[in-house]
CSV table of C-alpha atoms in Angstrom, one decimal:
chain,number,residue,atom,x,y,z
A,23,UNK,CA,180.0,202.5,143.8
A,24,UNK,CA,179.9,204.3,147.2
A,25,UNK,CA,182.9,205.9,148.5
A,26,UNK,CA,183.7,206.1,152.5
A,27,UNK,CA,184.6,209.2,153.8
A,28,UNK,CA,185.3,210.3,157.7
A,29,UNK,CA,185.2,213.9,158.4
A,30,UNK,CA,186.1,214.4,162.2
A,31,UNK,CA,183.6,212.0,164.0
A,32,UNK,CA,181.4,211.7,161.4
A,33,UNK,CA,181.2,209.0,158.8
A,34,UNK,CA,179.5,209.5,155.4
A,35,UNK,CA,179.0,207.8,152.4
A,36,UNK,CA,179.2,209.4,148.7
A,37,UNK,CA,177.8,207.8,145.6
A,38,UNK,CA,180.6,207.9,143.1
A,39,UNK,CA,179.3,206.2,140.1
A,40,UNK,CA,176.2,204.0,139.3
A,41,UNK,CA,175.7,201.3,136.8
A,42,UNK,CA,172.5,199.3,135.5
A,43,UNK,CA,172.7,195.3,136.2
A,44,UNK,CA,171.8,194.8,132.6
A,45,UNK,CA,174.9,196.1,131.6
A,46,UNK,CA,176.9,193.9,133.5
A,47,UNK,CA,178.7,191.2,131.9
A,48,UNK,CA,181.0,189.2,134.3
A,49,UNK,CA,182.1,189.5,137.6
A,50,UNK,CA,185.6,188.3,138.0
A,51,UNK,CA,186.5,187.2,141.9
A,52,UNK,CA,190.2,187.2,140.3
A,53,UNK,CA,191.3,184.0,143.0
A,54,UNK,CA,188.4,181.8,144.0
A,55,UNK,CA,191.2,179.9,146.2
A,56,UNK,CA,192.5,182.7,148.2
A,57,UNK,CA,190.9,184.9,151.0
A,58,UNK,CA,190.6,188.5,148.9
A,59,UNK,CA,188.2,191.0,148.9
A,60,UNK,CA,189.5,192.0,145.3
A,61,UNK,CA,187.2,191.6,142.4
A,62,UNK,CA,186.7,193.2,138.9
A,63,UNK,CA,183.3,194.2,137.5
A,64,UNK,CA,182.8,194.1,133.3
A,65,UNK,CA,180.8,196.6,132.0
A,66,UNK,CA,181.7,198.7,128.7
A,67,UNK,CA,184.9,198.9,130.9
A,68,UNK,CA,186.5,196.7,133.7
A,69,UNK,CA,186.2,198.2,137.1
A,70,UNK,CA,188.5,196.8,139.7
A,71,UNK,CA,186.9,196.9,143.1
A,72,UNK,CA,187.6,196.0,146.6
A,73,UNK,CA,184.9,194.9,149.3
A,74,UNK,CA,185.2,195.0,152.9
A,75,UNK,CA,185.7,191.7,153.3
A,76,UNK,CA,185.8,188.6,151.3
A,77,UNK,CA,182.6,187.5,152.9
A,78,UNK,CA,181.2,190.8,151.6
A,79,UNK,CA,182.4,190.3,148.2
A,80,UNK,CA,180.3,186.8,148.3
A,81,UNK,CA,177.2,188.2,149.7
A,82,UNK,CA,177.3,191.1,146.8
A,83,UNK,CA,177.9,188.6,144.2
A,84,UNK,CA,174.9,186.3,145.4
A,85,UNK,CA,172.7,189.5,145.4
A,86,UNK,CA,173.6,190.6,142.2
A,87,UNK,CA,173.5,186.6,140.8
A,88,UNK,CA,169.5,186.7,142.8
A,89,UNK,CA,168.6,190.1,141.2
A,90,UNK,CA,169.6,189.0,137.8
A,91,UNK,CA,167.8,185.7,138.0
A,92,UNK,CA,164.4,187.1,139.4
A,93,UNK,CA,164.7,190.5,137.0
A,94,UNK,CA,166.8,190.0,133.9
A,95,UNK,CA,167.3,186.4,133.6
A,96,UNK,CA,170.4,187.1,131.2
A,97,UNK,CA,173.5,184.9,131.2
A,98,UNK,CA,175.3,186.9,133.8
A,99,UNK,CA,179.3,185.2,134.1
A,100,UNK,CA,180.4,184.9,137.7
A,101,UNK,CA,184.1,183.2,137.5
A,102,UNK,CA,186.6,182.8,139.9
A,103,UNK,CA,184.3,182.7,142.9
A,104,UNK,CA,183.9,179.4,144.6
A,105,UNK,CA,180.2,177.9,143.7
A,106,UNK,CA,179.7,176.5,147.1
A,107,UNK,CA,179.2,180.1,148.5
A,108,UNK,CA,177.4,181.6,145.8
A,109,UNK,CA,174.5,178.8,145.3
A,110,UNK,CA,171.3,179.1,147.4
A,111,UNK,CA,171.0,175.1,146.7
A,112,UNK,CA,174.3,174.3,148.3
A,113,UNK,CA,174.5,172.8,151.7
A,114,UNK,CA,175.9,175.7,153.2
A,115,UNK,CA,173.0,177.9,152.3
A,116,UNK,CA,171.0,179.5,155.0
A,117,UNK,CA,169.8,183.3,155.7
A,118,UNK,CA,173.2,183.9,157.7
A,119,UNK,CA,175.4,181.8,155.3
A,120,UNK,CA,178.7,183.3,156.6
A,121,UNK,CA,178.2,182.2,160.4
A,122,UNK,CA,176.7,178.9,159.2
A,123,UNK,CA,179.9,178.1,157.1
A,124,UNK,CA,182.0,179.0,159.7
A,125,UNK,CA,180.0,176.8,162.2
A,126,UNK,CA,180.1,173.9,159.8
A,127,UNK,CA,183.9,174.3,159.2
A,128,UNK,CA,184.6,174.0,162.9
A,129,UNK,CA,181.9,171.1,163.4
A,130,UNK,CA,184.0,169.4,160.7
A,131,UNK,CA,187.5,170.3,162.3
A,132,UNK,CA,186.6,169.1,165.6
A,133,UNK,CA,185.2,165.9,164.3
A,134,UNK,CA,188.8,165.4,162.7
A,135,UNK,CA,190.6,166.5,165.9
A,136,UNK,CA,188.7,163.5,167.8
A,137,UNK,CA,189.3,160.8,165.3
A,138,UNK,CA,192.9,161.7,164.9
A,139,UNK,CA,193.0,161.2,168.7
A,140,UNK,CA,190.9,157.9,169.3
A,141,UNK,CA,193.8,155.2,169.6
A,142,UNK,CA,193.5,152.4,166.8
A,143,UNK,CA,193.0,148.6,168.3
């Protein structure tokens, strides 16, 4: 866990706490259907954390999931996250997922708008 400090015009980051991935039991996104940056990490104790944004929360969860799959291969529970944005095999997948997701949502919204404006014969 990193603490962000601003001293005059300088920004500093201080490591406050460290954990081992093998000790992580579960990541709880709290609410999958709302756009919030809050989540809980369950170790021997539950830590409530806040990410910079909802997108960074999902990026963090994806990264932990990939690290777990590559090195530990243990059953890591990730709950209250939208699976569409967590899995690499989803249609939203890309190196820059967040931009791609936004682009696809805009594309679908534009198509719906065009279809709603078409006169029915």
